[in-house]
PDB file of C-alpha atoms and ligand atoms in Angstrom:
ATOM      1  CA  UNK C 323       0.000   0.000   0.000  1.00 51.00           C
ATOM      2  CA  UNK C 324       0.884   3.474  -0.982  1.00 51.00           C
ATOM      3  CA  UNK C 325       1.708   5.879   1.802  1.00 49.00           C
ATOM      4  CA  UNK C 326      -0.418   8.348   0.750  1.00 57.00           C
ATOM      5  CA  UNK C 327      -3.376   5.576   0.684  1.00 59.00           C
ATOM      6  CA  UNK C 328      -2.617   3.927   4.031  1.00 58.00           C
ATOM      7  CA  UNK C 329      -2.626   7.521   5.554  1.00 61.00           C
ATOM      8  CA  UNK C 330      -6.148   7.844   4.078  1.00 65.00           C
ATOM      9  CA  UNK C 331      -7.195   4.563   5.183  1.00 54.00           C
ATOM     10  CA  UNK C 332      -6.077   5.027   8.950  1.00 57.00           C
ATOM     11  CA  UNK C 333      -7.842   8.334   8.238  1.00 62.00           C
ATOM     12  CA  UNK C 334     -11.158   6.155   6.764  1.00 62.00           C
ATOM     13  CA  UNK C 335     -10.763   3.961   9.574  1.00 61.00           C
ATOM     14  CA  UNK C 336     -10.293   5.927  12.327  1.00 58.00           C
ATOM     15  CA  UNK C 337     -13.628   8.129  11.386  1.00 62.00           C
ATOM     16  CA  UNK C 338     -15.328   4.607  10.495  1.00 59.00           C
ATOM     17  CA  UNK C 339     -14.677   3.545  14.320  1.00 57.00           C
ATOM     18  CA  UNK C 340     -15.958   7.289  15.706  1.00 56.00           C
ATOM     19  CA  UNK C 341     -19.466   7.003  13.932  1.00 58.00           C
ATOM     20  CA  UNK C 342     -19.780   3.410  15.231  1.00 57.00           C
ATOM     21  CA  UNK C 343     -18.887   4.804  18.986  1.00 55.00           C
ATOM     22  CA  UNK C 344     -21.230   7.584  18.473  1.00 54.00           C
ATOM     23  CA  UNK C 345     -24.197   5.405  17.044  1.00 52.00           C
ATOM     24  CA  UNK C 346     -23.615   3.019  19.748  1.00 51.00           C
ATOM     25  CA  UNK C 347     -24.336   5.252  22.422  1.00 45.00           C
ATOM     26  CA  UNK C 348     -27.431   6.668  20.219  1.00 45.00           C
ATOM     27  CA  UNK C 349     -28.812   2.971  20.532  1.00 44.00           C
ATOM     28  CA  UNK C 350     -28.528   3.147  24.288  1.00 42.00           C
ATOM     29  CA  UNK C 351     -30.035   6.129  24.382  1.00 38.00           C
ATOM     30  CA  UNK C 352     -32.931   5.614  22.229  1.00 39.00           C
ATOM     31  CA  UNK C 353     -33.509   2.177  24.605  1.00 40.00           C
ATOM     32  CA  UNK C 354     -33.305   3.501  27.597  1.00 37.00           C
ATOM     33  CA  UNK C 355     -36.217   6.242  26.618  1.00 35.00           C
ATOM     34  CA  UNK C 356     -38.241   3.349  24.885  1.00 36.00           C
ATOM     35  CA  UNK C 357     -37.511  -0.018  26.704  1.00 36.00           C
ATOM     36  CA  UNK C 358     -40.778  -1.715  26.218  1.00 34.00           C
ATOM     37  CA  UNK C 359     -39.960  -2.017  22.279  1.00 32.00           C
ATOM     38  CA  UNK C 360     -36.577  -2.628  21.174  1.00 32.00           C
ATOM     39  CA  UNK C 361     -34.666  -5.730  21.578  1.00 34.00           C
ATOM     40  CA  UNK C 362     -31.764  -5.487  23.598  1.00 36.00           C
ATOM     41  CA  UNK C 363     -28.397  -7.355  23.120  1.00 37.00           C
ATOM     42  CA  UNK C 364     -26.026  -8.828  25.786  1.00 42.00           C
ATOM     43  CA  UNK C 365     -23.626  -6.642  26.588  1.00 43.00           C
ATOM     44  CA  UNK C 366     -21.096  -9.244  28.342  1.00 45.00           C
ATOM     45  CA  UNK C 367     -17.358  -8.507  28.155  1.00 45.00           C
ATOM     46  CA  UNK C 368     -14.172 -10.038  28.820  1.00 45.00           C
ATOM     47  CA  UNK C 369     -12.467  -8.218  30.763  1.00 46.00           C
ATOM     48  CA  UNK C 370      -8.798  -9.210  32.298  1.00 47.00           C
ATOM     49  CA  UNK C 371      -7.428  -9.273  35.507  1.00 47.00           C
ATOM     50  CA  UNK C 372      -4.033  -9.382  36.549  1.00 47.00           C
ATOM     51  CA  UNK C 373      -2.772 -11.892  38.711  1.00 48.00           C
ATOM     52  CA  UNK C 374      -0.133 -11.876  41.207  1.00 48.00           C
ATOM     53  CA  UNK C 375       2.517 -12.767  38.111  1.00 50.00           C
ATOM     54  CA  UNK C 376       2.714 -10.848  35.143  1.00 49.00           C
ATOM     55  CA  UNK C 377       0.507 -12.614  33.119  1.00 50.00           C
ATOM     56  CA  UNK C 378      -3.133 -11.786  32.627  1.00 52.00           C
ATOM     57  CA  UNK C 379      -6.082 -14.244  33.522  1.00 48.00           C
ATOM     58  CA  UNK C 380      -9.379 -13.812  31.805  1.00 50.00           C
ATOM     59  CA  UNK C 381     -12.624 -12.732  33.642  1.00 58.00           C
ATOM     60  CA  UNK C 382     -16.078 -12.792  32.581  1.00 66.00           C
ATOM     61  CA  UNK C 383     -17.574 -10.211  33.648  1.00 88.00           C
ATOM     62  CA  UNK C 384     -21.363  -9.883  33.662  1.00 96.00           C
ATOM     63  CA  UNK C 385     -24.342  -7.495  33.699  1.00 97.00           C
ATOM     64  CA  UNK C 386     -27.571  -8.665  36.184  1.00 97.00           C
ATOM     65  CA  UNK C 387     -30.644  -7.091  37.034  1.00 97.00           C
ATOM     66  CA  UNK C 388     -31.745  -8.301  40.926  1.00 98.00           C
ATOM     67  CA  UNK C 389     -35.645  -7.529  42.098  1.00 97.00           C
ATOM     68  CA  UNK C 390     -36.436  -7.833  45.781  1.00 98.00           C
ATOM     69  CA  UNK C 391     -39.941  -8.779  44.975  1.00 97.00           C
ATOM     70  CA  UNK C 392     -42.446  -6.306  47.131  1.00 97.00           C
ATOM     71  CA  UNK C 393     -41.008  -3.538  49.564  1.00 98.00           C
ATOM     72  CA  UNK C 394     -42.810  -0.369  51.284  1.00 97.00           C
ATOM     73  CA  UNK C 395     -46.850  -0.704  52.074  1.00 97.00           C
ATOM     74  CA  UNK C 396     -46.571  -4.286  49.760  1.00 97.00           C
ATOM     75  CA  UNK C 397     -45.414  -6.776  52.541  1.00 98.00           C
ATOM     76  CA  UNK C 398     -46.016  -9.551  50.435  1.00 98.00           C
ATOM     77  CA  UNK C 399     -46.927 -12.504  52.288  1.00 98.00           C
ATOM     78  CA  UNK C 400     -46.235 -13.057  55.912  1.00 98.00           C
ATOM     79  CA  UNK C 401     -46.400 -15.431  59.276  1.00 97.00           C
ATOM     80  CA  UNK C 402     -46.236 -12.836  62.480  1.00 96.00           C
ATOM     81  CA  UNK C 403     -43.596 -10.403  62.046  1.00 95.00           C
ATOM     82  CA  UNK C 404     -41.718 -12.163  59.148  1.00 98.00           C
ATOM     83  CA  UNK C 405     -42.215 -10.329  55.913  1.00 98.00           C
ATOM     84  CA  UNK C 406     -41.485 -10.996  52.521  1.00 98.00           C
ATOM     85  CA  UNK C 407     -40.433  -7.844  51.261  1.00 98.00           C
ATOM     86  CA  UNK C 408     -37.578  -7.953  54.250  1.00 98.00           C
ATOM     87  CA  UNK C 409     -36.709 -11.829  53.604  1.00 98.00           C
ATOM     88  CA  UNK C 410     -36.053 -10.834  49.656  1.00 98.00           C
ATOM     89  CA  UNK C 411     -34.569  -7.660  50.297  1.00 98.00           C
ATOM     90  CA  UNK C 412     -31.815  -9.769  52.235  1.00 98.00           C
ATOM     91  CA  UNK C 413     -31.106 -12.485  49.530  1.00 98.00           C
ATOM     92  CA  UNK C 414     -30.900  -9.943  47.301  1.00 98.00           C
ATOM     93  CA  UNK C 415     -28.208  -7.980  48.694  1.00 98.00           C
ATOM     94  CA  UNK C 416     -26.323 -11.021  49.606  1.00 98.00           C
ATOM     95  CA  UNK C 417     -26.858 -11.978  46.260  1.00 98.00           C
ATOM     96  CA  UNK C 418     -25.355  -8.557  44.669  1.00 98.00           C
ATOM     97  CA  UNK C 419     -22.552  -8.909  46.853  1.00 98.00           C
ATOM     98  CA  UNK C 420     -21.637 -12.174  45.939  1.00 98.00           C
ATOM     99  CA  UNK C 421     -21.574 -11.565  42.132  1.00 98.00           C
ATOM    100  CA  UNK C 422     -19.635  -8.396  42.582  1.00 97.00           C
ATOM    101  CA  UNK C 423     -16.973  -9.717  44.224  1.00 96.00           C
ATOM    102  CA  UNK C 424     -16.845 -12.065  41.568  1.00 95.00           C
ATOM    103  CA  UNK C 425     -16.696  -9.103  39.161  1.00 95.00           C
ATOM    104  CA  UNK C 426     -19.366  -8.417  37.544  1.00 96.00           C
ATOM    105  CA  UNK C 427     -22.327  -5.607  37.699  1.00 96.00           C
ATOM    106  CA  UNK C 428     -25.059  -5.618  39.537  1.00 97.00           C
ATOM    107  CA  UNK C 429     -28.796  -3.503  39.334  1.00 96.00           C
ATOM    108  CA  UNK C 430     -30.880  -4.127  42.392  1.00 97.00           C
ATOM    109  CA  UNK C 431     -34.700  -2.729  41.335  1.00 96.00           C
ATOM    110  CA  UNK C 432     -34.726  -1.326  45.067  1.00 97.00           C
ATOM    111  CA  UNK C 433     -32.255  -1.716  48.034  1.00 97.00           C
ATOM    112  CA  UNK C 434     -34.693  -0.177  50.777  1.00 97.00           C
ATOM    113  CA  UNK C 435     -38.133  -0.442  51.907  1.00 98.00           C
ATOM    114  CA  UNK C 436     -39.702   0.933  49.132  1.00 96.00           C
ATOM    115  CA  UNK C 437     -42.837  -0.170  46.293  1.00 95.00           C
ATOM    116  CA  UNK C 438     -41.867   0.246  42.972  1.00 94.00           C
ATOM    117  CA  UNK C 439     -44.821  -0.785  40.137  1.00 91.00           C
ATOM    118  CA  UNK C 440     -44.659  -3.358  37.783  1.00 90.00           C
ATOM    119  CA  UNK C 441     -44.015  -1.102  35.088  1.00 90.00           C
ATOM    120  CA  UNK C 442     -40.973   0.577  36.922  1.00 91.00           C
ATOM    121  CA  UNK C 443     -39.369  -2.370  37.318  1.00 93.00           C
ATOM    122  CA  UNK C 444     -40.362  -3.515  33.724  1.00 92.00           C
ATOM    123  CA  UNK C 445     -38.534  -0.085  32.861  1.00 92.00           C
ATOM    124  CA  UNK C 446     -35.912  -0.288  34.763  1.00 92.00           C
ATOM    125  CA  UNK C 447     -35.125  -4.227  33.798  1.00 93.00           C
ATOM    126  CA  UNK C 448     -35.081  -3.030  30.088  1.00 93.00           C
ATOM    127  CA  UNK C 449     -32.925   0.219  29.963  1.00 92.00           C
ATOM    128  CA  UNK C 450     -30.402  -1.453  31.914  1.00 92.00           C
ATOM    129  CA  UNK C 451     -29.388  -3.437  28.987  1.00 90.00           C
ATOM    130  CA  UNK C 452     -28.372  -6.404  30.964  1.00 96.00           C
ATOM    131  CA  UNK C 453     -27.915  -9.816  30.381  1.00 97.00           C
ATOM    132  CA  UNK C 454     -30.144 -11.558  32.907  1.00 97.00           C
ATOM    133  CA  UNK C 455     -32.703 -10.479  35.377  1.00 97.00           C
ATOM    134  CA  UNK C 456     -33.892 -12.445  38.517  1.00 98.00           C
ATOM    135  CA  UNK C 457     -36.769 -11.649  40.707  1.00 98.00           C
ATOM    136  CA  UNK C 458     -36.576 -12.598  44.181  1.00 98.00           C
ATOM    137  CA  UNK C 459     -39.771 -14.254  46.160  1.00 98.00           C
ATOM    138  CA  UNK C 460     -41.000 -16.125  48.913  1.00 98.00           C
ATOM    139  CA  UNK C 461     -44.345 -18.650  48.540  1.00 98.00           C
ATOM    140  CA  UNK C 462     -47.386 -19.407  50.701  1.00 98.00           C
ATOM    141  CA  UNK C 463     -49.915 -21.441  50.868  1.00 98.00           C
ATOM    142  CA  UNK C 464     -52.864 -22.429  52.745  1.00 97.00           C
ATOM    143  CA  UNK C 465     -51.424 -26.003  52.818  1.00 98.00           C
ATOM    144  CA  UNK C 466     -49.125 -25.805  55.562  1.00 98.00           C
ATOM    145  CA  UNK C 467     -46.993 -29.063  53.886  1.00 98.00           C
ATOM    146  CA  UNK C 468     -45.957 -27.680  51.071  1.00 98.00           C
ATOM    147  CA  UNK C 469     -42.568 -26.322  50.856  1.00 98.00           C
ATOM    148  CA  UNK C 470     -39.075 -26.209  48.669  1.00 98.00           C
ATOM    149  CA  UNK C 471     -38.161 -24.085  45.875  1.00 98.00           C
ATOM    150  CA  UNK C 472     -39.601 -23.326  42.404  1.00 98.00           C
ATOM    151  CA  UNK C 473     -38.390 -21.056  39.982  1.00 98.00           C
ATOM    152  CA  UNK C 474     -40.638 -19.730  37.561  1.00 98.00           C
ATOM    153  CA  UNK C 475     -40.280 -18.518  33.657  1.00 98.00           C
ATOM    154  CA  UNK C 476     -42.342 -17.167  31.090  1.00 98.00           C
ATOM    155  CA  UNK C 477     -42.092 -16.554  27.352  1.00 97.00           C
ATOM    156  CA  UNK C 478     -44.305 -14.612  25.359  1.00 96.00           C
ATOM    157  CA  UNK C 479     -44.839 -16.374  22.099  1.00 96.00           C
ATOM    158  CA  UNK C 480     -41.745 -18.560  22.054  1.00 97.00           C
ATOM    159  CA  UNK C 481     -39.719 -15.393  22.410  1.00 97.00           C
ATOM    160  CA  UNK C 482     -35.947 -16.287  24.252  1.00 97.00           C
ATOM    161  CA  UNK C 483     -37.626 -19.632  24.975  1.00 97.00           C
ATOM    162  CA  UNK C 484     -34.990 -21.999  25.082  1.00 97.00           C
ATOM    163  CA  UNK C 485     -32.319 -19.526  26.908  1.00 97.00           C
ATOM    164  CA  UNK C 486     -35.127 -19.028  29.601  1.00 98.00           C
ATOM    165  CA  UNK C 487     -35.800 -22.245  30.513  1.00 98.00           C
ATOM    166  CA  UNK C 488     -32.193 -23.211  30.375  1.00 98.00           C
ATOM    167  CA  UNK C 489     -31.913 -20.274  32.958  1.00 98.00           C
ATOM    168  CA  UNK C 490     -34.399 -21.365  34.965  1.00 98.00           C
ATOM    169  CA  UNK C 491     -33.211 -24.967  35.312  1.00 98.00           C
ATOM    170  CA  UNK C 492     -30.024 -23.700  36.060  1.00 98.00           C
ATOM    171  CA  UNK C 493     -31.106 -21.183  38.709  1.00 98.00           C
ATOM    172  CA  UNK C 494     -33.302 -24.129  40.370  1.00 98.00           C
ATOM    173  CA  UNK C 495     -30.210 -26.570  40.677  1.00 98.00           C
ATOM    174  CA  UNK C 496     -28.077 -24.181  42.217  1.00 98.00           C
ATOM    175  CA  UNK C 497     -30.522 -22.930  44.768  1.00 98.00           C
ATOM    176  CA  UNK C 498     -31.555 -25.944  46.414  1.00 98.00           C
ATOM    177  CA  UNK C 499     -27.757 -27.193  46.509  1.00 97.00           C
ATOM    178  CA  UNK C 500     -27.727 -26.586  50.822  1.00 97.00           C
ATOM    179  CA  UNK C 501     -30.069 -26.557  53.301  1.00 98.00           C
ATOM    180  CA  UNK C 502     -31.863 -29.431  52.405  1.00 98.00           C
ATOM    181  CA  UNK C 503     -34.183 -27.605  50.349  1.00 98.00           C
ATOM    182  CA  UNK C 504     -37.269 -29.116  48.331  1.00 98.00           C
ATOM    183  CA  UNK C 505     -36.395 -28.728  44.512  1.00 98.00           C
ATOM    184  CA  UNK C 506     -40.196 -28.269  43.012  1.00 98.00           C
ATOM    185  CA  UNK C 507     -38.725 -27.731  39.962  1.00 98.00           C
ATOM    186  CA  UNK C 508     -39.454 -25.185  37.088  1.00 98.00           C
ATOM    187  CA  UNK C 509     -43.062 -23.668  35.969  1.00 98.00           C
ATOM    188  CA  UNK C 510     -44.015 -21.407  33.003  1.00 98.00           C
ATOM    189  CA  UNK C 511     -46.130 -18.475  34.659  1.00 98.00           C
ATOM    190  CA  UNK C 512     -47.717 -15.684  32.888  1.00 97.00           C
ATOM    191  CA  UNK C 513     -45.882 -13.283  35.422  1.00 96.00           C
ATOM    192  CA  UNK C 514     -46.087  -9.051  34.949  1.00 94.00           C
ATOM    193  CA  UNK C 515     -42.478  -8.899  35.747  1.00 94.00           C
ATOM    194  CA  UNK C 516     -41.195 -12.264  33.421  1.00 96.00           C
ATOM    195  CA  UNK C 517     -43.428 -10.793  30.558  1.00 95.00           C
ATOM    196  CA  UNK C 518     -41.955  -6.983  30.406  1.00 94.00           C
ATOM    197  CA  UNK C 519     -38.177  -8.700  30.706  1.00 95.00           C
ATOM    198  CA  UNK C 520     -36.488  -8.252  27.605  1.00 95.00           C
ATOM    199  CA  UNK C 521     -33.717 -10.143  28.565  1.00 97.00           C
ATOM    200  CA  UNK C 522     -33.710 -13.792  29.777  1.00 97.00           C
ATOM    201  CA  UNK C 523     -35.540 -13.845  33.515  1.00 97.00           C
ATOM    202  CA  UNK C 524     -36.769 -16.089  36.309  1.00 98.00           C
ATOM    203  CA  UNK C 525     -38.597 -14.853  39.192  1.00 98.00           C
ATOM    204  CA  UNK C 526     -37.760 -17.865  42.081  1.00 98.00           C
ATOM    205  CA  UNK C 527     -39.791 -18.465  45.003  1.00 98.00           C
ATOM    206  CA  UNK C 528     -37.492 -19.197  47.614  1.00 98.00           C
ATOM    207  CA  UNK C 529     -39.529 -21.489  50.067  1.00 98.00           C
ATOM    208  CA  UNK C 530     -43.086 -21.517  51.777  1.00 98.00           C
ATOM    209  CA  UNK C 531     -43.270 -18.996  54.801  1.00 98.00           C
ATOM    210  CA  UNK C 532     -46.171 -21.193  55.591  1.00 98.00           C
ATOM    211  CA  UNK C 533     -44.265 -24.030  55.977  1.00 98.00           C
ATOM    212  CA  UNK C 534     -42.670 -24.773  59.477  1.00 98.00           C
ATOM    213  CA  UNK C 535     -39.094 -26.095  58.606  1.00 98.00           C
ATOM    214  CA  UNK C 536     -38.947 -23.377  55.430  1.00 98.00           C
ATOM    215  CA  UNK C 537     -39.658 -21.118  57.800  1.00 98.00           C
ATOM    216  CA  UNK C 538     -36.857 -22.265  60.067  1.00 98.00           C
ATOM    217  CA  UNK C 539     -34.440 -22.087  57.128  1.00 98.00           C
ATOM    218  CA  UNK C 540     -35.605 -18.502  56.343  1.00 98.00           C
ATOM    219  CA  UNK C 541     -34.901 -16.897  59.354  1.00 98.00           C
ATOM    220  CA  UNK C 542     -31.388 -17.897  59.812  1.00 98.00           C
ATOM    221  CA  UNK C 543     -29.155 -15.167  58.105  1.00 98.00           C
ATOM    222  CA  UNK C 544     -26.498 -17.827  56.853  1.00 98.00           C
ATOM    223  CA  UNK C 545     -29.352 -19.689  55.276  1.00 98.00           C
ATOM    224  CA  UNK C 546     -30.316 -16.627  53.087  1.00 98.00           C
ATOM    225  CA  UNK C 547     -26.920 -15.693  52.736  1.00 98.00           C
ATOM    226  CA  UNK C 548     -26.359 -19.076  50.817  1.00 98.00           C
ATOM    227  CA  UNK C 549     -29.233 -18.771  49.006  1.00 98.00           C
ATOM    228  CA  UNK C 550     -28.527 -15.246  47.522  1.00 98.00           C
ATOM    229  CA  UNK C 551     -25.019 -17.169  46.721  1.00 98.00           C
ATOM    230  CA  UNK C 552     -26.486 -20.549  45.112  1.00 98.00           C
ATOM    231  CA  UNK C 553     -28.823 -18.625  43.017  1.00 98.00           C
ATOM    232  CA  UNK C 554     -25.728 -16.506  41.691  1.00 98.00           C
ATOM    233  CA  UNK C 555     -24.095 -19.069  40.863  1.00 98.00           C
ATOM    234  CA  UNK C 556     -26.699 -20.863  38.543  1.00 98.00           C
ATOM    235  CA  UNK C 557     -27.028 -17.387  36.853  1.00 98.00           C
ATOM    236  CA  UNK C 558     -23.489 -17.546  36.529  1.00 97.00           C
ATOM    237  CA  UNK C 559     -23.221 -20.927  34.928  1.00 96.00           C
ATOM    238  CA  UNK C 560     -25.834 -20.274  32.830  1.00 97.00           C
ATOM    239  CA  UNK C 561     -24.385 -16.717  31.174  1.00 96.00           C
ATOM    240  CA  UNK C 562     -20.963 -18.896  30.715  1.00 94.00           C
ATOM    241  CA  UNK C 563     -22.538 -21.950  29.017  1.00 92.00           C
ATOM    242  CA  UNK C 564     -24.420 -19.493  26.913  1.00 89.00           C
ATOM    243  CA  UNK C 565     -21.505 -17.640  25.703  1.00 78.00           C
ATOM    244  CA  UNK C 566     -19.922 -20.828  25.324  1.00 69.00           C
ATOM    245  CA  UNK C 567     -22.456 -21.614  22.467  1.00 62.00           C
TER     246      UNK C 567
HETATM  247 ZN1   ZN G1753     -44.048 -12.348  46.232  1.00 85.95          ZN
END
């Protein structure tokens, strides 16, 4: 190549990469003012850490949308003074922790007491542009012997189908891995939250606060603390076998 036509091609190039930046961020934008209708794309990176030799080691590093279901005047269900807006608010955070210190970034829809609307959290799931989004729940039931764990899906019309349920089941493993938890397995439900989610979700109902020995597990702190963790890591596992494929 001529010198004269590589310096216009660095040139080409180099103004080339500037509009791409510029409409990238345009995109963003235009999703974050308009989440319910666009599609949004994983935005998972590599990113690399260094270790404590010279040489770099690679780190996935992820983007996850958390949801403390209920929160403010919505206690969600209840037995005496435990609430289900408190108990979710908990795994939650333990659950942001976790996958931060594993590197990666973390949205929680709330991190006080407060009631957000479907539609917020709808919103706020979609303009975050991240790759997964779990909601966090506790069950009840008039049936005092049911308990365990179920995580829940939902696809409109086939749409993200496969990656959901894969998410799900994934989610589910991980969850009931301590404790001695009941794994009830995985449900479609035509959930508010699950249907808004433009990105791969679950909502998971972490045990039955009508249930005595659920009940037990739920109000020991290391108990949620390990859930928060278990669920983390079946989103993990899932977000690395799917960029795997
Ligand atoms: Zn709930």
């Amino acid at each position: 190549m001529k010198i004269k036509s590589r310096k216009n091609f660095v040139l080409f190039y180099v103004f080339f990469t500037l509009i791409m930046l510029a409409l990238g961020k345009y995109i963003k934008i235009l999703n974050m003012g308009n989440s319910l209708n666009i599609t949004t794309t994983p935005i998972s990176k590599s990113i690399y850490k260094q270790n404590s030799g010279s040489r770099y080691i690679p780190l996935k590093k992820y983007y996850i949308v958390i949801d403390p279901g209920h929160g403010g005047i919505d206690k969600g269900t209840s037995y005496g003074n435990m609430y289900e807006k408190d108990l979710t608010l908990k795994i939650a955070r333990y659950a942001a922790s976790y996958l931060k210190s594993k590197g990666n970034v973390v949205f929680l829809t709330r991190n006080k007491d407060k009631l957000l609307g479907l539609d917020q959290i709808g919103d706020k799931v979609n303009s975050s542009c991240a790759d997964v989004f779990v909601s966090i729940h506790i069950n009840s039931l008039n049936d005092k012997n049911f308990n365990g764990i179920t995580t829940l899906y939902y696809d409109v019309d086939g749409y993200q189908k496969d990656e959901r349920i894969k998410l799900a089941k994934s989610v589910e493993g991980e969850a009931v891995k301590n404790d001695n938890w009941e794994n009830r397995g995985i449900k479609r439900q035509n959930l508010a939250v699950l249907r808004y989610s433009k990105i791969p979700g679950v909502l998971v109902e972490c045990g039955f606060i009508t249930n005595s020995q659920d009940r037990a597990r739920l109000s020991r702190e290391d108990v949620l603390k390990r859930l928060g963790e278990n669920i983390s890591n079946g989103v993990i596992s899932y977000l690395n076998e799917s960029e795997i494929n």
